[in-house]
XYZ file of C-alpha atoms in Angstrom:
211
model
C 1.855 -21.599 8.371
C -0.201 -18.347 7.900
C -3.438 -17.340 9.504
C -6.364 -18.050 7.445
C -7.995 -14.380 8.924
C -6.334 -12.960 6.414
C -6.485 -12.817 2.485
C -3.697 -13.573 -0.064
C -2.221 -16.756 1.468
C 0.052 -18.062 -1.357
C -0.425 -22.274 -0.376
C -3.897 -21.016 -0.219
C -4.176 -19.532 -3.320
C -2.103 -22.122 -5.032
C -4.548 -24.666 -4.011
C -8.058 -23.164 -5.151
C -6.385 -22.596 -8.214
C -5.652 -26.304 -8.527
C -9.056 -27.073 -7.544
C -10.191 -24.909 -10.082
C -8.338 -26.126 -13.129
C -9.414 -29.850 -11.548
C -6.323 -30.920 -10.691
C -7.592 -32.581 -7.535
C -11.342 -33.254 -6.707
C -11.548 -31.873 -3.780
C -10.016 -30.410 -0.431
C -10.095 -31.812 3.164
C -9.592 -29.018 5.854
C -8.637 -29.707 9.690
C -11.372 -27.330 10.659
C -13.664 -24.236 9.097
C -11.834 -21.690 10.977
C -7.963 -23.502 9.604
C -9.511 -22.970 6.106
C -10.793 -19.443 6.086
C -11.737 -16.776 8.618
C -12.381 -14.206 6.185
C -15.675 -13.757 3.849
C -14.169 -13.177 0.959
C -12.111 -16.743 0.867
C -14.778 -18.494 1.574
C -16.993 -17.046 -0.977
C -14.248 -18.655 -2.996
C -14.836 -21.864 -1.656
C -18.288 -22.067 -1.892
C -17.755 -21.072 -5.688
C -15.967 -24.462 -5.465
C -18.582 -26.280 -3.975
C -21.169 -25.109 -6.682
C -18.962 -26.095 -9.398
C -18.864 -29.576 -8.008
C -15.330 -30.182 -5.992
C -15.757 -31.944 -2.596
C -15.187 -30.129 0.854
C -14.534 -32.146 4.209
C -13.651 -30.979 7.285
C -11.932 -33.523 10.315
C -13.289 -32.362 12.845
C -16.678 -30.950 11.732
C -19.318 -33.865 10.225
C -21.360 -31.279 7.810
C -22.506 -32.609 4.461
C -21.383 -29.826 1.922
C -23.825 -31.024 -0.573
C -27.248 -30.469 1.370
C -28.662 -27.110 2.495
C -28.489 -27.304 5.927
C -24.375 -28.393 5.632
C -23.829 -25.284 3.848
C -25.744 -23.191 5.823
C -23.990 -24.700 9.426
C -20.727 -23.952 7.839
C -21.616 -20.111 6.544
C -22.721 -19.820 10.519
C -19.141 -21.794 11.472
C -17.047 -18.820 9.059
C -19.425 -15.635 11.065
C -18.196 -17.197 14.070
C -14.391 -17.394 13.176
C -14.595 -14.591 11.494
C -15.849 -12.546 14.765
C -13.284 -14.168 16.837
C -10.657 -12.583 14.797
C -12.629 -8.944 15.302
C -12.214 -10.171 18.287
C -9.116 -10.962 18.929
C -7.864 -7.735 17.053
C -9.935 -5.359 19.347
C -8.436 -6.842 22.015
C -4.986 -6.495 20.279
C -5.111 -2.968 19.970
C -6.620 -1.776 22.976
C -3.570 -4.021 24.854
C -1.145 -2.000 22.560
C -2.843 1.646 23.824
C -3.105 0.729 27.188
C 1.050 0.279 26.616
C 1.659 2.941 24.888
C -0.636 5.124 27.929
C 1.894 3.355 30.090
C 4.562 4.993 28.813
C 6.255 2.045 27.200
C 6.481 0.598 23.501
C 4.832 -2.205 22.533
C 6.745 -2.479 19.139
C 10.406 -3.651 18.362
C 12.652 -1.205 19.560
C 14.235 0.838 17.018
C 18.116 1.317 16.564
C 19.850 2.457 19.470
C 17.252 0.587 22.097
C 17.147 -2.852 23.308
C 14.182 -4.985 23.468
C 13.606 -6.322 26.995
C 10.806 -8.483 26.789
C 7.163 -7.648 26.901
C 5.605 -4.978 29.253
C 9.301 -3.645 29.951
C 10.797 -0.085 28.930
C 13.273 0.034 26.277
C 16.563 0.574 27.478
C 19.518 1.974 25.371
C 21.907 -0.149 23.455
C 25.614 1.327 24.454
C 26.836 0.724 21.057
C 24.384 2.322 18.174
C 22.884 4.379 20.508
C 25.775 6.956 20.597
C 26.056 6.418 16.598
C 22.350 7.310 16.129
C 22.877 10.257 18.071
C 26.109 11.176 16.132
C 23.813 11.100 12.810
C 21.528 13.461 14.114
C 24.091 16.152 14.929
C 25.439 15.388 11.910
C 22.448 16.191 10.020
C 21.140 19.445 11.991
C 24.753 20.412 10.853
C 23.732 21.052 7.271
C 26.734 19.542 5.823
C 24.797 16.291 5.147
C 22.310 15.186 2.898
C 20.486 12.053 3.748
C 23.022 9.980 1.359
C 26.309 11.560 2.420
C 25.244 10.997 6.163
C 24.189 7.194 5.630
C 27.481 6.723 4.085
C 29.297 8.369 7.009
C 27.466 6.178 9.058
C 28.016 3.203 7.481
C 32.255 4.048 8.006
C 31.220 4.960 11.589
C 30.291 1.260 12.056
C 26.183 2.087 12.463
C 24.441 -1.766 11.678
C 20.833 -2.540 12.190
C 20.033 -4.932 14.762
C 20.483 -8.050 12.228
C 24.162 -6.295 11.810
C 23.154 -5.337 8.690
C 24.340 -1.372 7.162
C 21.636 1.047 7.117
C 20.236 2.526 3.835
C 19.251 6.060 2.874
C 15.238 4.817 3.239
C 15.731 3.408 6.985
C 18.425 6.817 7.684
C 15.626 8.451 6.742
C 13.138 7.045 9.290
C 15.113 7.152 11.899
C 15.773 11.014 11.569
C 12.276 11.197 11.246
C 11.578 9.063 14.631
C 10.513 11.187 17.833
C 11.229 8.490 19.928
C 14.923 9.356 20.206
C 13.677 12.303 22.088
C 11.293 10.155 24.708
C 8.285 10.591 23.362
C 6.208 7.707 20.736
C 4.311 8.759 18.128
C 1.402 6.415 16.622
C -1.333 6.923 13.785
C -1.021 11.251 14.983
C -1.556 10.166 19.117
C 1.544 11.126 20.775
C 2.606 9.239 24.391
C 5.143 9.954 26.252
C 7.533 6.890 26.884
C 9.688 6.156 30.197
C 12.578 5.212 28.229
C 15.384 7.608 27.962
C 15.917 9.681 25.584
C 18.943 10.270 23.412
C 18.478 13.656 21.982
C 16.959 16.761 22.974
C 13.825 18.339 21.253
C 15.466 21.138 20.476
C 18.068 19.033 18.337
C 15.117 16.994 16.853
C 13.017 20.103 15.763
C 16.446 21.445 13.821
C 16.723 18.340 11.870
C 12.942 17.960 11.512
C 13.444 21.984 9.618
C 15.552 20.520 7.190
C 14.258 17.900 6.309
C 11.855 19.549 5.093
């Protein structure tokens, strides 16, 4: 159920370490690239191998236990493992050429909808006046950040699960330019085609004290 490009994978982890305390002789994968597409897992598993636990793959007839088995499979991992370079180059350069588009390739934040991929965010007629009620609120200075995400909270603001909003996620969305139309990511700044629900100036005053 997880990707095996990346580390940490609790089944995963659960396993070698049954493997390791010989609680099973040995493991049959699907494929190379189901088990691990990361280095540093399969290091793990060829620790395995040495120690003398059997590996198997379905679909792939390599003898673990002869040199040129293991050395077909370390070539199978590179592969898999530069697919997911891969993949993830092509990832992020889809996500910029969004963003250069003008719209948000994320999940919309409070106050948005999502409308599928590739469209603009639009705004949601029901937290989207409460989000901008919190932010005039705030430039006020008769708020902190916990007595506005109570007032919110009576003023019916929910999360998109319908959940209430807590003082961390308050926080972020004060702190979130895209409000004012703009979409800020890793210090780049685009500007977005949705519209916006406050002005600059009104961002820049609660911005000030915040800080």
């Amino acid at each position: 159920q997880e990707t095996a490009a990346k580390q940490g994978r609790p089944l995963f982890t659960k396993m070698m370490r049954q493997l390791k305390d010989q609680k099973a002789n040995g493991v049959i994968f699907h494929k190379i690239d189901r088990g691990t597409r990361n280095y540093r897992d399969w290091a793990s598993i060829d620790e395995l191998i040495a120690s003398g636990s059997e590996l198997h793959f379905a679909h792939e007839s390599l003898d673990m236990n002869t040199r040129a088995g293991r050395l077909t499979a370390d070539m199978l991992v590179a592969l898999a493992t530069d697919y997911i370079r891969n993949l993830r180059e092509e990832a992020i350069k889809g996500l910029y050429g969004r963003l250069k588009q003008g719209l948000y390739p994320f999940y919309a934040p409070i106050g948005y909808l999502n409308n599928g991929g590739g469209q603009i965010k639009t705004i949601d007629k029901i937290s989207a006046p409460l989000i901008k009620k919190a932010f005039e609120l705030y430039a006020s200075g008769k708020y902190n950040l916990e007595t506005l995400t109570d007032t919110m909270e009576k003023f019916g603001l929910r999360n998109s699960k319908g959940n209430i909003i807590h003082l961390t996620a308050m926080a972020s969305i004060l702190h979130n330019p895209f409000y004012t139309g703009v979409m800020k990511i890793k210090g780049k700044t685009y500007q977005g085609k949705h519209e916006p629900l406050i002005s600059p100036k009104l961002f820049i005053e609660v911005q000030n004290i915040l800080k």
